Amino acid sequence: MNFKINIPQFTISKCLSSISLLSISLILSTQFSFSQKKDENIGTEVVNVVKPYTPTISDAFKVKETPSFDDEETANKELIKYTIFSFPVASTFTPSKGKAAAVDKSAQEKLYDNYLTLGAGNFGTVNAELFITQAISNSEYFGGMLRHKSSQGGIKDVVLDDKFFDTAIDLTYGSKSRSVSWSADLGYQNQSYNWYGLNPIVYAGLTPDDQLLFIDEINEKQTYHTINVGGRLSLNESIFKEGTLKFTRFWDGFSSSENRVYVKPSLEFEINEEKIKANFVLDYINGTFAKDYNDIAGIKYGFANVGFNPSYQINRDDLSVNLGATFMYSAASQGGNSKFLIYPSVTASYKVVGDLMIAYAGAEGNLKQNSYRDFVQENFFISPTLAIAPTDQKFDIYVGLKGKLANSIGYNIRGSYLNEAGKALFLSNTFSHYNTNQEGYTFGNSFDVVYDNIKTVSFYGELKADFTKNVAFGVSGTFNTFATDFQEEAWNLPSLNVAANLDFNITPKWYAGTKVFFVGERKDISFVQTALAIYPPTYTTETITLDSYFDLNAHIGYKHNERMTFFLKGSNLAGQNYQRWANYPVQGIQVLLGANYKFDF
């Protein structure tokens, strides 16, 4: 059987496909045939090929790893806009509370409302102090303090009695709430001192027996009494900020008396977030002395000083300025002239380097009301024969720098120029046998008050350091120069004052401290006997210089428990027999042993 197959021209792929299909068909057919009949002979077949097959291979192109696209749809990136849709999801998860790590804390010292201090030492010294406070209700309270200090004297080479005592009691009753607080005060003080500073030249020409008789006839004792009644009112939600009122009655053992009334209401409000303050002052005083130093006539004095001090405070970043002025009218009812005065009241501060360096300056003035009681508290040995008048502090111009050298070290330096008219100075009284006033203060052993116009240039420096919580140190000093108009010297004003203190805790139970102060030379007058007059002698005065001195004080204490503390104090430990005032030596080494007890009711 002859077959004739015409094979058209195809591509190599189609040809291969056809050949594959044909081959599979032939194989299946042949297999099928063999499956039907294995031994059957199918004969031979002749295939005529019209055209031979010539396969060809097309060019191949390698696909790039990063192909380039030139079509516009692919080149233009689609801008995708998306938003986050958030909504709360209820959760029942509750995290456990964090706990702070344990820290070793020192036990907090309990604070008690009341305390009692008792001490005794050489020279017959007794020191006692009792403080009591009690809350009556949530807002009202009551308080009281009793103080006593006395000594039996015993200063070396002193021929007159040099003992003293000072006892005072103060009571207060008040109320404090969120909007208003007030208090009422009542106090009494009794003091006794002796004019023991007798110059030996007064009795040097007498025989020993006459000296004893002369000294025995001197009544050197002086007593002072003070009663004060006052009150304070403060309103937190009102332009009336605060008001104080105080009445003081003062008298002595020589029929001297003084009354003083002091009233000071203060207003404060804001305009454009700037504070406006206004202080009003009424300072009234009157008093009498039974006689003058020469027993010629009595002395009366009286002044009513009325003042108004408005101020405007400006705060700009690191700059703070207070602009104000003080207007004063002094009405003299006895022993003076009435006058109207105006004083500057300007202060400013600027933080140069935060709290590390603050520059400050100011110009201030005021009319200072002098009083017999204030003079006594400064010098217990003045005579009850004084001329009392106010001091016109025209202006005090100062500039300074303060801040911190480190976190625990602070400093303050300042220079000032003070101009005062009628500044009070203490000056020793003279002695004369011709003086008919033979009181205990007329033997050159007391002090008078004189007035002068004084200009003072002062430089002040202070350094405080808390090295640790257990050690604290401080030192300060003032250097002054004085210029007077009428007096020869600025009597009894030192040119140099230096003070230093050191306090430290040795253990939780033991503590100690020391304090030393230095006072420079002062000027005063003394008297010498003239050579011509033998009896009765006459005297002339001369200027003397009081030596500078330093006083070393120290203390040590033991805290037995939170209530009881024992202490030991020492004063003038250098044993200097210095004179604070002319002819008035002080006690030598003084030791005081005592205890302090705290308690509650």
PDB file of C-alpha atoms in Angstrom, residues 280-556:
ATOM      1  CA  PHE A 280       0.520 104.967 105.849  1.00  0.00           C
ATOM      2  CA  VAL A 281       2.365 105.629 109.100  1.00  0.00           C
ATOM      3  CA  LEU A 282       1.469 107.421 112.304  1.00  0.00           C
ATOM      4  CA  ASP A 283       4.241 107.442 114.885  1.00  0.00           C
ATOM      5  CA  TYR A 284       3.442 109.531 117.947  1.00  0.00           C
ATOM      6  CA  ILE A 285       5.673 109.873 120.997  1.00  0.00           C
ATOM      7  CA  ASN A 286       5.794 112.033 124.089  1.00  0.00           C
ATOM      8  CA  GLY A 287       7.778 111.810 127.291  1.00  0.00           C
ATOM      9  CA  THR A 288       9.245 113.606 130.274  1.00  0.00           C
ATOM     10  CA  PHE A 289      12.385 113.489 132.427  1.00  0.00           C
ATOM     11  CA  ALA A 290      12.141 114.740 135.997  1.00  0.00           C
ATOM     12  CA  LYS A 291      15.400 116.714 135.744  1.00  0.00           C
ATOM     13  CA  ASP A 292      18.308 117.413 133.465  1.00  0.00           C
ATOM     14  CA  TYR A 293      21.873 116.339 134.217  1.00  0.00           C
ATOM     15  CA  ASN A 294      22.665 119.463 136.252  1.00  0.00           C
ATOM     16  CA  ASP A 295      19.313 119.474 138.074  1.00  0.00           C
ATOM     17  CA  ILE A 296      18.238 122.777 136.589  1.00  0.00           C
ATOM     18  CA  ALA A 297      14.925 121.899 134.960  1.00  0.00           C
ATOM     19  CA  GLY A 298      12.873 119.004 133.696  1.00  0.00           C
ATOM     20  CA  ILE A 299      12.818 117.863 130.063  1.00  0.00           C
ATOM     21  CA  LYS A 300       9.767 117.284 127.859  1.00  0.00           C
ATOM     22  CA  TYR A 301       9.554 116.049 124.288  1.00  0.00           C
ATOM     23  CA  GLY A 302       6.803 115.124 121.855  1.00  0.00           C
ATOM     24  CA  PHE A 303       6.602 114.392 118.118  1.00  0.00           C
ATOM     25  CA  ALA A 304       3.887 113.149 115.786  1.00  0.00           C
ATOM     26  CA  ASN A 305       5.284 111.817 112.520  1.00  0.00           C
ATOM     27  CA  VAL A 306       2.722 111.210 109.788  1.00  0.00           C
ATOM     28  CA  GLY A 307       3.887 109.508 106.598  1.00  0.00           C
ATOM     29  CA  PHE A 308       2.681 108.251 103.242  1.00  0.00           C
ATOM     30  CA  ASN A 309       4.734 105.853 101.105  1.00  0.00           C
ATOM     31  CA  PRO A 310       3.316 104.934  97.662  1.00  0.00           C
ATOM     32  CA  SER A 311       5.304 102.610  95.400  1.00  0.00           C
ATOM     33  CA  TYR A 312       4.962 101.045  91.965  1.00  0.00           C
ATOM     34  CA  GLN A 313       6.579  97.698  91.250  1.00  0.00           C
ATOM     35  CA  ILE A 314       7.750  96.729  87.736  1.00  0.00           C
ATOM     36  CA  ASN A 315       8.871  93.211  86.807  1.00  0.00           C
ATOM     37  CA  ARG A 316      10.376  92.581  83.375  1.00  0.00           C
ATOM     38  CA  ASP A 317      12.083  89.217  82.877  1.00  0.00           C
ATOM     39  CA  ASP A 318      15.241  89.452  85.002  1.00  0.00           C
ATOM     40  CA  LEU A 319      14.691  93.083  86.009  1.00  0.00           C
ATOM     41  CA  SER A 320      12.694  94.166  89.044  1.00  0.00           C
ATOM     42  CA  VAL A 321      12.209  97.850  89.887  1.00  0.00           C
ATOM     43  CA  ASN A 322      10.327  99.463  92.746  1.00  0.00           C
ATOM     44  CA  LEU A 323       9.581 103.150  92.250  1.00  0.00           C
ATOM     45  CA  GLY A 324       8.292 105.155  95.180  1.00  0.00           C
ATOM     46  CA  ALA A 325       8.683 108.074  97.522  1.00  0.00           C
ATOM     47  CA  THR A 326       8.024 108.789 101.192  1.00  0.00           C
ATOM     48  CA  PHE A 327       6.259 111.934 102.328  1.00  0.00           C
ATOM     49  CA  MET A 328       6.620 112.769 106.009  1.00  0.00           C
ATOM     50  CA  TYR A 329       5.317 115.545 108.215  1.00  0.00           C
ATOM     51  CA  SER A 330       6.783 115.824 111.700  1.00  0.00           C
ATOM     52  CA  ALA A 331       4.729 117.892 114.130  1.00  0.00           C
ATOM     53  CA  ALA A 332       6.697 118.814 117.254  1.00  0.00           C
ATOM     54  CA  SER A 333       4.595 119.422 120.327  1.00  0.00           C
ATOM     55  CA  GLN A 334       7.561 119.655 122.727  1.00  0.00           C
ATOM     56  CA  GLY A 335      11.290 120.216 122.235  1.00  0.00           C
ATOM     57  CA  GLY A 336      11.566 120.620 118.451  1.00  0.00           C
ATOM     58  CA  ASN A 337      10.385 122.173 115.197  1.00  0.00           C
ATOM     59  CA  SER A 338       7.688 120.962 112.825  1.00  0.00           C
ATOM     60  CA  LYS A 339       8.746 120.194 109.252  1.00  0.00           C
ATOM     61  CA  PHE A 340       7.713 118.506 106.001  1.00  0.00           C
ATOM     62  CA  LEU A 341      10.140 116.074 104.367  1.00  0.00           C
ATOM     63  CA  ILE A 342      10.315 114.036 101.145  1.00  0.00           C
ATOM     64  CA  TYR A 343      12.504 110.941 100.791  1.00  0.00           C
ATOM     65  CA  PRO A 344      13.376 108.697  97.851  1.00  0.00           C
ATOM     66  CA  SER A 345      12.218 105.096  97.896  1.00  0.00           C
ATOM     67  CA  VAL A 346      13.679 103.451  94.792  1.00  0.00           C
ATOM     68  CA  THR A 347      15.126  99.948  94.576  1.00  0.00           C
ATOM     69  CA  ALA A 348      16.135  97.766  91.636  1.00  0.00           C
ATOM     70  CA  SER A 349      17.615  94.326  91.065  1.00  0.00           C
ATOM     71  CA  TYR A 350      18.787  92.550  87.921  1.00  0.00           C
ATOM     72  CA  LYS A 351      19.670  88.884  87.489  1.00  0.00           C
ATOM     73  CA  VAL A 352      22.965  89.035  85.625  1.00  0.00           C
ATOM     74  CA  VAL A 353      23.481  85.262  85.687  1.00  0.00           C
ATOM     75  CA  GLY A 354      20.285  83.797  87.094  1.00  0.00           C
ATOM     76  CA  ASP A 355      20.539  83.258  90.835  1.00  0.00           C
ATOM     77  CA  LEU A 356      24.324  83.056  90.622  1.00  0.00           C
ATOM     78  CA  MET A 357      24.785  86.803  90.258  1.00  0.00           C
ATOM     79  CA  ILE A 358      22.177  89.448  91.081  1.00  0.00           C
ATOM     80  CA  ALA A 359      23.033  93.135  90.920  1.00  0.00           C
ATOM     81  CA  TYR A 360      20.976  95.468  93.075  1.00  0.00           C
ATOM     82  CA  ALA A 361      20.893  99.167  93.914  1.00  0.00           C
ATOM     83  CA  GLY A 362      18.695 101.634  95.718  1.00  0.00           C
ATOM     84  CA  ALA A 363      18.159 105.091  97.104  1.00  0.00           C
ATOM     85  CA  GLU A 364      16.044 105.276 100.255  1.00  0.00           C
ATOM     86  CA  GLY A 365      15.385 107.647 103.110  1.00  0.00           C
ATOM     87  CA  ASN A 366      13.177 107.945 106.156  1.00  0.00           C
ATOM     88  CA  LEU A 367      12.440 109.914 109.309  1.00  0.00           C
ATOM     89  CA  LYS A 368      13.512 107.722 112.225  1.00  0.00           C
ATOM     90  CA  GLN A 369      11.612 108.224 115.471  1.00  0.00           C
ATOM     91  CA  ASN A 370      14.041 107.979 118.382  1.00  0.00           C
ATOM     92  CA  SER A 371      12.761 107.007 121.811  1.00  0.00           C
ATOM     93  CA  TYR A 372      14.046 106.665 125.362  1.00  0.00           C
ATOM     94  CA  ARG A 373      13.233 102.962 125.391  1.00  0.00           C
ATOM     95  CA  ASP A 374      15.137 102.287 122.158  1.00  0.00           C
ATOM     96  CA  PHE A 375      18.184 104.106 123.548  1.00  0.00           C
ATOM     97  CA  VAL A 376      18.014 102.009 126.733  1.00  0.00           C
ATOM     98  CA  GLN A 377      17.928  98.733 124.828  1.00  0.00           C
ATOM     99  CA  GLU A 378      21.065  99.820 122.951  1.00  0.00           C
ATOM    100  CA  ASN A 379      22.910 101.192 125.988  1.00  0.00           C
ATOM    101  CA  PHE A 380      21.590 100.310 129.445  1.00  0.00           C
ATOM    102  CA  PHE A 381      23.824 102.894 131.127  1.00  0.00           C
ATOM    103  CA  ILE A 382      22.418 106.146 129.746  1.00  0.00           C
ATOM    104  CA  SER A 383      21.260 108.807 132.163  1.00  0.00           C
ATOM    105  CA  PRO A 384      17.551 109.717 132.501  1.00  0.00           C
ATOM    106  CA  THR A 385      18.320 113.259 131.351  1.00  0.00           C
ATOM    107  CA  LEU A 386      18.154 113.034 127.573  1.00  0.00           C
ATOM    108  CA  ALA A 387      17.028 115.285 124.755  1.00  0.00           C
ATOM    109  CA  ILE A 388      14.911 113.108 122.467  1.00  0.00           C
ATOM    110  CA  ALA A 389      14.479 114.056 118.792  1.00  0.00           C
ATOM    111  CA  PRO A 390      13.988 112.171 115.501  1.00  0.00           C
ATOM    112  CA  THR A 391      16.796 111.498 113.022  1.00  0.00           C
ATOM    113  CA  ASP A 392      16.431 112.747 109.465  1.00  0.00           C
ATOM    114  CA  GLN A 393      17.880 109.982 107.301  1.00  0.00           C
ATOM    115  CA  LYS A 394      18.024 112.050 104.112  1.00  0.00           C
ATOM    116  CA  PHE A 395      19.122 109.278 101.795  1.00  0.00           C
ATOM    117  CA  ASP A 396      20.950 105.975 101.750  1.00  0.00           C
ATOM    118  CA  ILE A 397      22.397 105.240  98.310  1.00  0.00           C
ATOM    119  CA  TYR A 398      23.737 101.727  97.882  1.00  0.00           C
ATOM    120  CA  VAL A 399      24.809  99.294  95.187  1.00  0.00           C
ATOM    121  CA  GLY A 400      25.653  95.641  95.616  1.00  0.00           C
ATOM    122  CA  LEU A 401      26.055  92.190  94.177  1.00  0.00           C
ATOM    123  CA  LYS A 402      24.702  88.982  95.641  1.00  0.00           C
ATOM    124  CA  GLY A 403      24.202  85.417  94.558  1.00  0.00           C
ATOM    125  CA  LYS A 404      25.794  81.990  94.771  1.00  0.00           C
ATOM    126  CA  LEU A 405      29.332  80.804  94.181  1.00  0.00           C
ATOM    127  CA  ALA A 406      27.974  77.238  94.293  1.00  0.00           C
ATOM    128  CA  ASN A 407      24.733  75.565  95.269  1.00  0.00           C
ATOM    129  CA  SER A 408      25.697  75.727  98.934  1.00  0.00           C
ATOM    130  CA  ILE A 409      27.728  78.971  99.042  1.00  0.00           C
ATOM    131  CA  GLY A 410      26.071  82.389  98.974  1.00  0.00           C
ATOM    132  CA  TYR A 411      27.607  85.843  98.998  1.00  0.00           C
ATOM    133  CA  ASN A 412      26.597  89.481  99.326  1.00  0.00           C
ATOM    134  CA  ILE A 413      28.773  92.567  98.865  1.00  0.00           C
ATOM    135  CA  ARG A 414      27.548  96.145  99.104  1.00  0.00           C
ATOM    136  CA  GLY A 415      28.792  99.685  99.177  1.00  0.00           C
ATOM    137  CA  SER A 416      26.670 102.558 100.500  1.00  0.00           C
ATOM    138  CA  TYR A 417      26.641 106.259 101.245  1.00  0.00           C
ATOM    139  CA  LEU A 418      24.367 107.394 104.079  1.00  0.00           C
ATOM    140  CA  ASN A 419      23.559 111.011 104.865  1.00  0.00           C
ATOM    141  CA  GLU A 420      21.874 111.617 108.239  1.00  0.00           C
ATOM    142  CA  ALA A 421      20.918 114.835 109.966  1.00  0.00           C
ATOM    143  CA  GLY A 422      20.523 114.651 113.721  1.00  0.00           C
ATOM    144  CA  LYS A 423      22.022 111.192 114.196  1.00  0.00           C
ATOM    145  CA  ALA A 424      22.100 110.137 117.853  1.00  0.00           C
ATOM    146  CA  LEU A 425      25.508 109.383 119.417  1.00  0.00           C
ATOM    147  CA  PHE A 426      26.307 108.082 122.902  1.00  0.00           C
ATOM    148  CA  LEU A 427      28.851 110.200 124.788  1.00  0.00           C
ATOM    149  CA  SER A 428      30.136 109.809 128.349  1.00  0.00           C
ATOM    150  CA  ASN A 429      28.816 112.282 130.890  1.00  0.00           C
ATOM    151  CA  THR A 430      31.342 114.406 132.785  1.00  0.00           C
ATOM    152  CA  PHE A 431      31.718 114.659 136.546  1.00  0.00           C
ATOM    153  CA  SER A 432      31.870 117.725 138.754  1.00  0.00           C
ATOM    154  CA  HIS A 433      31.860 118.125 142.545  1.00  0.00           C
ATOM    155  CA  TYR A 434      29.893 121.310 142.036  1.00  0.00           C
ATOM    156  CA  ASN A 435      26.956 119.473 140.502  1.00  0.00           C
ATOM    157  CA  THR A 436      24.042 119.690 142.918  1.00  0.00           C
ATOM    158  CA  ASN A 437      22.425 116.678 141.282  1.00  0.00           C
ATOM    159  CA  GLN A 438      24.002 113.847 143.260  1.00  0.00           C
ATOM    160  CA  GLU A 439      22.119 110.944 141.714  1.00  0.00           C
ATOM    161  CA  GLY A 440      23.743 107.604 141.024  1.00  0.00           C
ATOM    162  CA  TYR A 441      24.401 108.475 137.378  1.00  0.00           C
ATOM    163  CA  THR A 442      26.166 111.847 137.879  1.00  0.00           C
ATOM    164  CA  PHE A 443      29.677 110.576 138.719  1.00  0.00           C
ATOM    165  CA  GLY A 444      30.857 110.237 135.153  1.00  0.00           C
ATOM    166  CA  ASN A 445      29.439 106.719 135.067  1.00  0.00           C
ATOM    167  CA  SER A 446      26.591 107.285 132.609  1.00  0.00           C
ATOM    168  CA  PHE A 447      26.089 108.357 128.998  1.00  0.00           C
ATOM    169  CA  ASP A 448      24.342 111.225 127.303  1.00  0.00           C
ATOM    170  CA  VAL A 449      22.874 111.396 123.785  1.00  0.00           C
ATOM    171  CA  VAL A 450      24.200 114.068 121.423  1.00  0.00           C
ATOM    172  CA  TYR A 451      23.190 114.723 117.817  1.00  0.00           C
ATOM    173  CA  ASP A 452      25.196 115.531 114.735  1.00  0.00           C
ATOM    174  CA  ASN A 453      25.010 115.500 110.945  1.00  0.00           C
ATOM    175  CA  ILE A 454      26.973 112.462 109.864  1.00  0.00           C
ATOM    176  CA  LYS A 455      27.878 111.127 106.448  1.00  0.00           C
ATOM    177  CA  THR A 456      28.839 107.458 106.435  1.00  0.00           C
ATOM    178  CA  VAL A 457      30.616 105.531 103.691  1.00  0.00           C
ATOM    179  CA  SER A 458      30.224 101.824 104.311  1.00  0.00           C
ATOM    180  CA  PHE A 459      31.418  98.594 102.705  1.00  0.00           C
ATOM    181  CA  TYR A 460      29.796  95.322 103.652  1.00  0.00           C
ATOM    182  CA  GLY A 461      30.573  91.733 102.734  1.00  0.00           C
ATOM    183  CA  GLU A 462      28.965  88.437 103.697  1.00  0.00           C
ATOM    184  CA  LEU A 463      29.660  84.799 102.865  1.00  0.00           C
ATOM    185  CA  LYS A 464      27.494  81.861 103.937  1.00  0.00           C
ATOM    186  CA  ALA A 465      28.180  78.221 103.206  1.00  0.00           C
ATOM    187  CA  ASP A 466      26.373  74.985 103.993  1.00  0.00           C
ATOM    188  CA  PHE A 467      29.150  72.541 103.190  1.00  0.00           C
ATOM    189  CA  THR A 468      26.957  69.592 104.085  1.00  0.00           C
ATOM    190  CA  LYS A 469      23.702  69.152 105.940  1.00  0.00           C
ATOM    191  CA  ASN A 470      25.822  68.826 109.072  1.00  0.00           C
ATOM    192  CA  VAL A 471      28.223  71.767 108.642  1.00  0.00           C
ATOM    193  CA  ALA A 472      27.324  75.458 108.218  1.00  0.00           C
ATOM    194  CA  PHE A 473      29.683  78.423 108.130  1.00  0.00           C
ATOM    195  CA  GLY A 474      29.201  82.163 107.869  1.00  0.00           C
ATOM    196  CA  VAL A 475      31.331  85.302 107.996  1.00  0.00           C
ATOM    197  CA  SER A 476      30.440  88.979 107.587  1.00  0.00           C
ATOM    198  CA  GLY A 477      32.209  92.281 107.971  1.00  0.00           C
ATOM    199  CA  THR A 478      31.496  96.014 107.767  1.00  0.00           C
ATOM    200  CA  PHE A 479      33.986  98.819 107.296  1.00  0.00           C
ATOM    201  CA  ASN A 480      32.799 102.387 107.969  1.00  0.00           C
ATOM    202  CA  THR A 481      34.210 105.873 107.631  1.00  0.00           C
ATOM    203  CA  PHE A 482      32.397 108.795 109.282  1.00  0.00           C
ATOM    204  CA  ALA A 483      32.361 112.531 108.614  1.00  0.00           C
ATOM    205  CA  THR A 484      30.828 114.830 111.267  1.00  0.00           C
ATOM    206  CA  ASP A 485      29.782 118.472 111.149  1.00  0.00           C
ATOM    207  CA  PHE A 486      29.882 119.574 114.820  1.00  0.00           C
ATOM    208  CA  GLN A 487      31.227 116.790 117.010  1.00  0.00           C
ATOM    209  CA  GLU A 488      34.939 116.045 117.088  1.00  0.00           C
ATOM    210  CA  GLU A 489      34.328 112.354 116.482  1.00  0.00           C
ATOM    211  CA  ALA A 490      31.551 109.954 115.670  1.00  0.00           C
ATOM    212  CA  TRP A 491      31.393 108.937 119.324  1.00  0.00           C
ATOM    213  CA  ASN A 492      31.306 105.207 120.102  1.00  0.00           C
ATOM    214  CA  LEU A 493      30.824 104.194 116.476  1.00  0.00           C
ATOM    215  CA  PRO A 494      33.342 101.505 115.441  1.00  0.00           C
ATOM    216  CA  SER A 495      34.944 101.646 112.034  1.00  0.00           C
ATOM    217  CA  LEU A 496      35.177  97.862 111.750  1.00  0.00           C
ATOM    218  CA  ASN A 497      32.851  95.001 112.678  1.00  0.00           C
ATOM    219  CA  VAL A 498      33.557  91.369 111.836  1.00  0.00           C
ATOM    220  CA  ALA A 499      31.574  88.289 112.857  1.00  0.00           C
ATOM    221  CA  ALA A 500      31.952  84.596 112.022  1.00  0.00           C
ATOM    222  CA  ASN A 501      30.114  81.456 113.047  1.00  0.00           C
ATOM    223  CA  LEU A 502      30.516  77.711 112.539  1.00  0.00           C
ATOM    224  CA  ASP A 503      27.853  75.141 113.422  1.00  0.00           C
ATOM    225  CA  PHE A 504      28.121  71.408 112.887  1.00  0.00           C
ATOM    226  CA  ASN A 505      26.556  68.112 113.900  1.00  0.00           C
ATOM    227  CA  ILE A 506      29.141  65.715 115.293  1.00  0.00           C
ATOM    228  CA  THR A 507      26.798  62.724 115.478  1.00  0.00           C
ATOM    229  CA  PRO A 508      23.004  62.390 115.397  1.00  0.00           C
ATOM    230  CA  LYS A 509      23.144  62.979 119.165  1.00  0.00           C
ATOM    231  CA  TRP A 510      25.944  65.540 119.519  1.00  0.00           C
ATOM    232  CA  TYR A 511      26.193  69.018 118.000  1.00  0.00           C
ATOM    233  CA  ALA A 512      28.489  71.992 118.543  1.00  0.00           C
ATOM    234  CA  GLY A 513      29.163  75.489 117.301  1.00  0.00           C
ATOM    235  CA  THR A 514      31.286  78.566 117.746  1.00  0.00           C
ATOM    236  CA  LYS A 515      30.903  82.273 117.124  1.00  0.00           C
ATOM    237  CA  VAL A 516      33.459  85.045 117.239  1.00  0.00           C
ATOM    238  CA  PHE A 517      32.997  88.750 116.663  1.00  0.00           C
ATOM    239  CA  PHE A 518      35.486  91.586 116.437  1.00  0.00           C
ATOM    240  CA  VAL A 519      34.771  95.275 117.123  1.00  0.00           C
ATOM    241  CA  GLY A 520      37.240  97.935 116.125  1.00  0.00           C
ATOM    242  CA  GLU A 521      38.354 101.033 118.005  1.00  0.00           C
ATOM    243  CA  ARG A 522      35.869 103.694 119.130  1.00  0.00           C
ATOM    244  CA  LYS A 523      36.219 107.248 120.364  1.00  0.00           C
ATOM    245  CA  ASP A 524      34.827 108.679 123.613  1.00  0.00           C
ATOM    246  CA  ILE A 525      35.748 111.312 126.206  1.00  0.00           C
ATOM    247  CA  SER A 526      37.152 111.024 129.707  1.00  0.00           C
ATOM    248  CA  PHE A 527      38.146 113.583 132.320  1.00  0.00           C
ATOM    249  CA  VAL A 528      41.400 114.373 134.091  1.00  0.00           C
ATOM    250  CA  GLN A 529      41.962 116.461 137.190  1.00  0.00           C
ATOM    251  CA  THR A 530      43.525 119.880 136.769  1.00  0.00           C
ATOM    252  CA  ALA A 531      46.731 120.511 138.731  1.00  0.00           C
ATOM    253  CA  LEU A 532      45.696 123.899 140.151  1.00  0.00           C
ATOM    254  CA  ALA A 533      42.551 122.900 141.986  1.00  0.00           C
ATOM    255  CA  ILE A 534      43.221 120.545 144.899  1.00  0.00           C
ATOM    256  CA  TYR A 535      39.879 120.426 146.736  1.00  0.00           C
ATOM    257  CA  PRO A 536      37.310 120.358 145.533  1.00  0.00           C
ATOM    258  CA  PRO A 537      39.048 119.148 142.375  1.00  0.00           C
ATOM    259  CA  THR A 538      38.105 120.313 138.907  1.00  0.00           C
ATOM    260  CA  TYR A 539      38.341 118.248 135.749  1.00  0.00           C
ATOM    261  CA  THR A 540      38.880 118.757 132.051  1.00  0.00           C
ATOM    262  CA  THR A 541      37.818 116.350 129.321  1.00  0.00           C
ATOM    263  CA  GLU A 542      40.007 114.637 126.766  1.00  0.00           C
ATOM    264  CA  THR A 543      39.339 112.335 123.844  1.00  0.00           C
ATOM    265  CA  ILE A 544      40.191 108.701 124.446  1.00  0.00           C
ATOM    266  CA  THR A 545      40.347 105.644 122.207  1.00  0.00           C
ATOM    267  CA  LEU A 546      38.675 102.474 123.354  1.00  0.00           C
ATOM    268  CA  ASP A 547      40.644  99.408 122.360  1.00  0.00           C
ATOM    269  CA  SER A 548      39.284  97.008 119.810  1.00  0.00           C
ATOM    270  CA  TYR A 549      38.214  93.617 121.116  1.00  0.00           C
ATOM    271  CA  PHE A 550      37.037  90.202 120.051  1.00  0.00           C
ATOM    272  CA  ASP A 551      34.728  87.831 121.861  1.00  0.00           C
ATOM    273  CA  LEU A 552      34.872  84.071 121.374  1.00  0.00           C
ATOM    274  CA  ASN A 553      31.743  82.058 122.154  1.00  0.00           C
ATOM    275  CA  ALA A 554      31.122  78.331 121.792  1.00  0.00           C
ATOM    276  CA  HIS A 555      28.502  75.761 122.642  1.00  0.00           C
ATOM    277  CA  ILE A 556      28.064  71.993 122.644  1.00  0.00           C
TER     278      ILE A 556
END
